[in-house]
Amino acid sequence: MIDAHCHLNFHAFNKDVDEVIKRSQAAGVERIINTGTKLDSSAHALQLAEQYDNLYAIVGVHPHHADKIEEEGDWVGQLKIMTNNPKVVGIGEIGMDYFSYHSNGIVDPKLQKSVFEQQIMLAYNTGLPLQIHNRQAGEDVIEVLKAHRNYLQAIPGMFHCFAGSMQVLKEALNLGFFIGFDGNLTYPGMAPGETTALSDIAKYVPLERIICETDSPYLTAVPHRGQRNEPQYVILVGQQIARLKQISYEKVKQQTIKNTYTVFKRLK
Ligand code: NI
């Protein structure tokens, strides 16, 4: 399997990142893509990618940091320099988020939109695909993407950890995006504020457009829910997709690996 979105670059893995990577390799995870959420975590994702052959990086600024990033000066220029490294395979996680978290209120949507748009242009200028973050902002994310249709690649990228309505899903698929699923696909019921069950979303998306990921250290799949997540548990995501689609895990594994290479052309 490939874990197309996780955060071994986060503090949660400071002490044992090497063991976590070895466990994932032993479990059969052939590639791991670490995604940045601001400049320092993007740089750390790249540093890990340089250190380990099977690790790659996606660099970008998450909407939660849209109100602080201007303080860092020419942040787009700094991201652009990182993309010169061939182990950077995409721009992410970028997008919009209207969910109010305990740790983070809702950042001014105008700032979120501006930071998102600047990074769509960075992706255009570097020829890299997007890795989109959306939480309860699906309509606005789609609107921004449609307005920038001329600046999207033929294969524009993926929605990471998809959540949203069937309408948003259909629009994302129509724009050519692939759809990422995580361990929360194994959770019963619906996440707060959502109106469409993830299992229904996963059943609807053609296997040819699905990508597996973990979002480690978050969203740990059942039966490890509540513990820190690790890339090795991407296998549980693949197994859940197989169950929902009533097809073999082997088929899910082969196709989602192929899909990940299709979207992230720098992945080797
Ligand atoms: Ni993430």
Coordinates of N, CA and C in Angstrom, one line a residue, residues 67-172:
D67 N -4.0 32.9 8.6 CA -4.0 34.3 9.2 C -2.6 34.6 9.8
K68 N -1.7 33.7 9.7 CA -0.4 33.9 10.3 C 0.7 33.9 9.3
I69 N 0.4 33.4 8.1 CA 1.5 33.1 7.1 C 2.1 34.3 6.5
E70 N 1.3 35.4 6.4 CA 1.9 36.6 5.8 C 3.1 37.2 6.6
E71 N 3.1 36.8 8.0 CA 4.2 37.3 8.8 C 5.5 36.7 8.4
E72 N 5.4 35.6 7.6 CA 6.7 34.9 7.2 C 7.3 35.4 6.0
G73 N 6.8 36.6 5.5 CA 7.4 37.2 4.3 C 7.0 36.5 3.1
D74 N 7.9 36.2 2.2 CA 7.6 35.6 0.9 C 7.5 34.1 1.0
W75 N 6.4 33.7 1.6 CA 6.1 32.3 1.9 C 5.9 31.5 0.7
V76 N 5.3 32.1 -0.3 CA 5.1 31.3 -1.6 C 6.5 31.1 -2.2
G77 N 7.3 32.1 -2.2 CA 8.7 31.9 -2.7 C 9.5 30.8 -2.0
Q78 N 9.3 30.7 -0.7 CA 9.9 29.7 0.1 C 9.4 28.3 -0.2
L79 N 8.1 28.2 -0.4 CA 7.5 26.9 -0.8 C 8.1 26.5 -2.2
K80 N 8.2 27.5 -3.1 CA 8.6 27.3 -4.5 C 10.0 26.7 -4.5
I81 N 10.9 27.2 -3.6 CA 12.3 26.7 -3.5 C 12.2 25.3 -3.1
M82 N 11.4 24.9 -2.1 CA 11.3 23.5 -1.7 C 10.9 22.6 -2.9
T83 N 10.0 23.1 -3.8 CA 9.5 22.3 -4.9 C 10.6 21.9 -5.9
N84 N 11.7 22.7 -5.8 CA 12.9 22.3 -6.7 C 13.4 21.0 -6.4
N85 N 13.2 20.5 -5.2 CA 13.6 19.2 -4.8 C 12.7 18.1 -5.4
P86 N 13.2 17.1 -6.1 CA 12.3 16.2 -6.8 C 11.5 15.3 -5.8
K87 N 11.9 15.3 -4.6 CA 11.1 14.5 -3.6 C 9.8 15.2 -3.2
V88 N 9.6 16.4 -3.6 CA 8.3 17.1 -3.3 C 7.4 16.8 -4.5
V89 N 6.3 16.1 -4.2 CA 5.4 15.5 -5.2 C 4.1 16.3 -5.4
G90 N 3.8 17.3 -4.5 CA 2.6 18.0 -4.7 C 2.5 19.2 -3.8
I91 N 1.4 20.0 -3.9 CA 1.2 21.2 -3.1 C 0.0 20.9 -2.2
G92 N 0.2 20.9 -0.8 CA -0.8 20.7 0.1 C -0.3 20.7 1.5
E93 N -1.2 20.6 2.6 CA -2.6 20.5 2.3 C -3.2 21.9 2.3
I94 N -3.9 22.2 1.3 CA -4.4 23.5 1.0 C -5.9 23.4 0.8
G95 N -6.6 24.5 1.1 CA -8.0 24.5 0.9 C -8.7 25.4 1.8
M96 N -9.9 25.0 2.3 CA -10.7 25.8 3.2 C -11.3 25.0 4.3
D97 N -11.6 25.6 5.5 CA -12.1 24.9 6.6 C -13.0 25.8 7.4
Y98 N -14.3 25.4 7.5 CA -15.2 26.3 8.2 C -15.7 25.6 9.5
F99 N -14.9 24.6 10.0 CA -15.3 23.9 11.2 C -14.6 24.5 12.4
S100 N -15.3 24.8 13.5 CA -14.7 25.4 14.6 C -14.1 24.3 15.6
Y101 N -12.8 24.3 15.7 CA -12.1 23.3 16.5 C -11.9 23.9 17.9
H102 N -11.7 23.1 18.9 CA -11.3 23.5 20.2 C -9.9 24.3 20.1
S103 N -9.0 23.8 19.3 CA -7.7 24.3 19.3 C -7.6 25.5 18.3
N104 N -8.6 25.6 17.4 CA -8.5 26.6 16.3 C -9.9 27.0 15.9
G105 N -10.2 28.3 16.1 CA -11.4 28.9 15.6 C -11.5 28.9 14.1
I106 N -12.5 29.5 13.5 CA -12.5 29.6 12.1 C -11.7 30.8 11.6
V107 N -10.8 30.6 10.8 CA -9.9 31.7 10.2 C -10.8 32.4 9.2
D108 N -10.6 33.8 9.1 CA -11.3 34.6 8.2 C -11.4 34.0 6.8
P109 N -12.6 33.6 6.3 CA -12.7 32.9 5.0 C -12.0 33.7 3.9
K110 N -11.9 35.0 3.9 CA -11.3 35.8 2.8 C -9.8 35.4 2.8
L111 N -9.2 35.3 4.0 CA -7.7 35.0 4.1 C -7.5 33.6 3.6
Q112 N -8.4 32.7 4.1 CA -8.3 31.3 3.6 C -8.3 31.2 2.1
K113 N -9.2 31.9 1.5 CA -9.4 31.8 0.1 C -8.1 32.4 -0.6
S114 N -7.6 33.5 -0.1 CA -6.5 34.1 -0.7 C -5.2 33.2 -0.7
V115 N -5.0 32.5 0.5 CA -3.9 31.6 0.7 C -4.1 30.4 -0.2
F116 N -5.3 29.9 -0.3 CA -5.6 28.8 -1.2 C -5.3 29.1 -2.7
E117 N -5.8 30.3 -3.1 CA -5.6 30.7 -4.5 C -4.2 30.9 -4.9
Q118 N -3.4 31.5 -3.9 CA -2.0 31.7 -4.2 C -1.3 30.3 -4.4
Q119 N -1.7 29.3 -3.7 CA -1.1 28.0 -3.8 C -1.6 27.2 -5.0
I120 N -2.8 27.5 -5.5 CA -3.2 26.9 -6.7 C -2.3 27.4 -7.9
M121 N -2.0 28.7 -7.8 CA -1.1 29.3 -8.8 C 0.3 28.7 -8.6
L122 N 0.8 28.5 -7.4 CA 2.1 27.9 -7.2 C 2.1 26.5 -7.8
A123 N 1.0 25.7 -7.7 CA 1.0 24.4 -8.3 C 1.0 24.5 -9.8
Y124 N 0.3 25.5 -10.3 CA 0.3 25.7 -11.8 C 1.7 26.0 -12.3
N125 N 2.4 26.9 -11.5 CA 3.7 27.4 -11.9 C 4.8 26.3 -11.8
T126 N 4.6 25.3 -10.9 CA 5.5 24.2 -10.7 C 5.1 22.9 -11.4
G127 N 3.9 22.9 -11.9 CA 3.4 21.7 -12.6 C 3.1 20.5 -11.6
L128 N 2.8 20.9 -10.4 CA 2.6 19.9 -9.3 C 1.1 19.8 -9.1
P129 N 0.6 18.6 -8.6 CA -0.8 18.4 -8.3 C -1.1 18.9 -6.9
L130 N -2.4 19.1 -6.7 CA -2.9 19.7 -5.4 C -3.3 18.5 -4.5
Q131 N -3.1 18.8 -3.2 CA -3.7 17.9 -2.2 C -4.6 18.8 -1.3
I132 N -5.9 18.6 -1.5 CA -6.9 19.6 -1.0 C -7.4 19.1 0.4
H133 N -7.5 20.1 1.3 CA -8.1 20.0 2.6 C -9.4 20.7 2.6
N134 N -10.5 20.0 2.9 CA -11.8 20.7 3.0 C -12.6 20.2 4.2
R135 N -13.0 21.1 5.0 CA -14.0 20.6 6.1 C -15.1 21.7 6.1
Q136 N -16.2 21.2 5.8 CA -17.5 22.0 5.8 C -17.4 23.3 5.0
A137 N -16.6 23.2 3.9 CA -16.4 24.4 3.1 C -16.5 23.9 1.6
G138 N -17.1 22.8 1.4 CA -17.0 22.1 0.1 C -17.5 23.0 -1.1
E139 N -18.6 23.7 -0.9 CA -19.1 24.6 -2.0 C -18.1 25.6 -2.3
D140 N -17.5 26.3 -1.3 CA -16.6 27.3 -1.6 C -15.3 26.8 -2.2
V141 N -14.8 25.6 -1.8 CA -13.6 25.0 -2.4 C -13.9 24.7 -3.8
I142 N -15.0 24.2 -4.1 CA -15.4 23.8 -5.5 C -15.4 25.1 -6.4
E143 N -16.0 26.2 -5.8 CA -16.1 27.4 -6.5 C -14.7 28.0 -6.9
V144 N -13.8 28.0 -5.9 CA -12.5 28.4 -6.1 C -11.8 27.6 -7.2
L145 N -12.0 26.3 -7.1 CA -11.3 25.4 -8.1 C -11.9 25.7 -9.5
K146 N -13.2 25.8 -9.6 CA -13.8 26.1 -10.9 C -13.3 27.4 -11.5
A147 N -13.2 28.4 -10.6 CA -12.8 29.7 -11.1 C -11.3 29.6 -11.6
H148 N -10.6 28.6 -11.1 CA -9.2 28.5 -11.6 C -9.0 27.3 -12.5
R149 N -10.1 26.9 -13.1 CA -10.1 25.7 -14.0 C -8.9 25.7 -15.0
N150 N -8.6 26.9 -15.5 CA -7.6 27.0 -16.5 C -6.2 26.8 -16.0
Y151 N -6.1 26.8 -14.6 CA -4.8 26.7 -14.0 C -4.6 25.3 -13.3
L152 N -5.6 24.4 -13.6 CA -5.4 23.0 -13.0 C -4.8 22.1 -14.0
Q153 N -4.0 21.2 -13.5 CA -3.3 20.2 -14.4 C -4.4 19.3 -15.0
A154 N -4.1 18.5 -16.0 CA -5.0 17.5 -16.6 C -5.5 16.6 -15.5
I155 N -4.6 16.1 -14.7 CA -4.9 15.4 -13.4 C -4.6 16.4 -12.3
P156 N -5.7 17.1 -11.8 CA -5.4 18.2 -10.9 C -4.9 17.9 -9.5
G157 N -5.2 16.6 -9.0 CA -4.8 16.3 -7.7 C -5.8 15.4 -7.0
M158 N -5.8 15.6 -5.7 CA -6.7 14.7 -4.9 C -7.3 15.6 -3.7
F159 N -8.5 15.2 -3.3 CA -9.1 15.7 -2.1 C -8.7 14.7 -1.0
H160 N -7.9 15.3 0.0 CA -7.4 14.4 1.1 C -8.6 14.3 2.1
C161 N -8.7 13.1 2.6 CA -9.7 12.8 3.7 C -11.1 13.4 3.3
F162 N -11.6 12.9 2.2 CA -12.9 13.5 1.7 C -14.0 13.5 2.7
A163 N -14.7 14.6 2.8 CA -16.0 14.6 3.6 C -16.8 15.7 2.9
G164 N -18.1 15.5 2.8 CA -19.0 16.5 2.2 C -20.2 15.8 1.6
S165 N -20.9 16.7 0.8 CA -22.2 16.2 0.2 C -21.9 15.4 -1.1
M166 N -22.9 14.7 -1.6 CA -22.7 14.0 -2.8 C -22.5 15.0 -4.0
Q167 N -23.1 16.2 -3.8 CA -23.0 17.2 -4.9 C -21.5 17.7 -5.0
V168 N -20.9 17.9 -3.8 CA -19.5 18.3 -3.8 C -18.6 17.2 -4.3
L169 N -18.9 16.0 -4.0 CA -18.2 14.8 -4.5 C -18.2 14.8 -6.0
K170 N -19.5 14.9 -6.5 CA -19.6 14.8 -8.0 C -18.9 15.9 -8.7
E171 N -18.9 17.1 -8.1 CA -18.2 18.3 -8.7 C -16.7 18.0 -8.7
A172 N -16.2 17.5 -7.6 CA -14.7 17.2 -7.4 C -14.3 16.1 -8.5

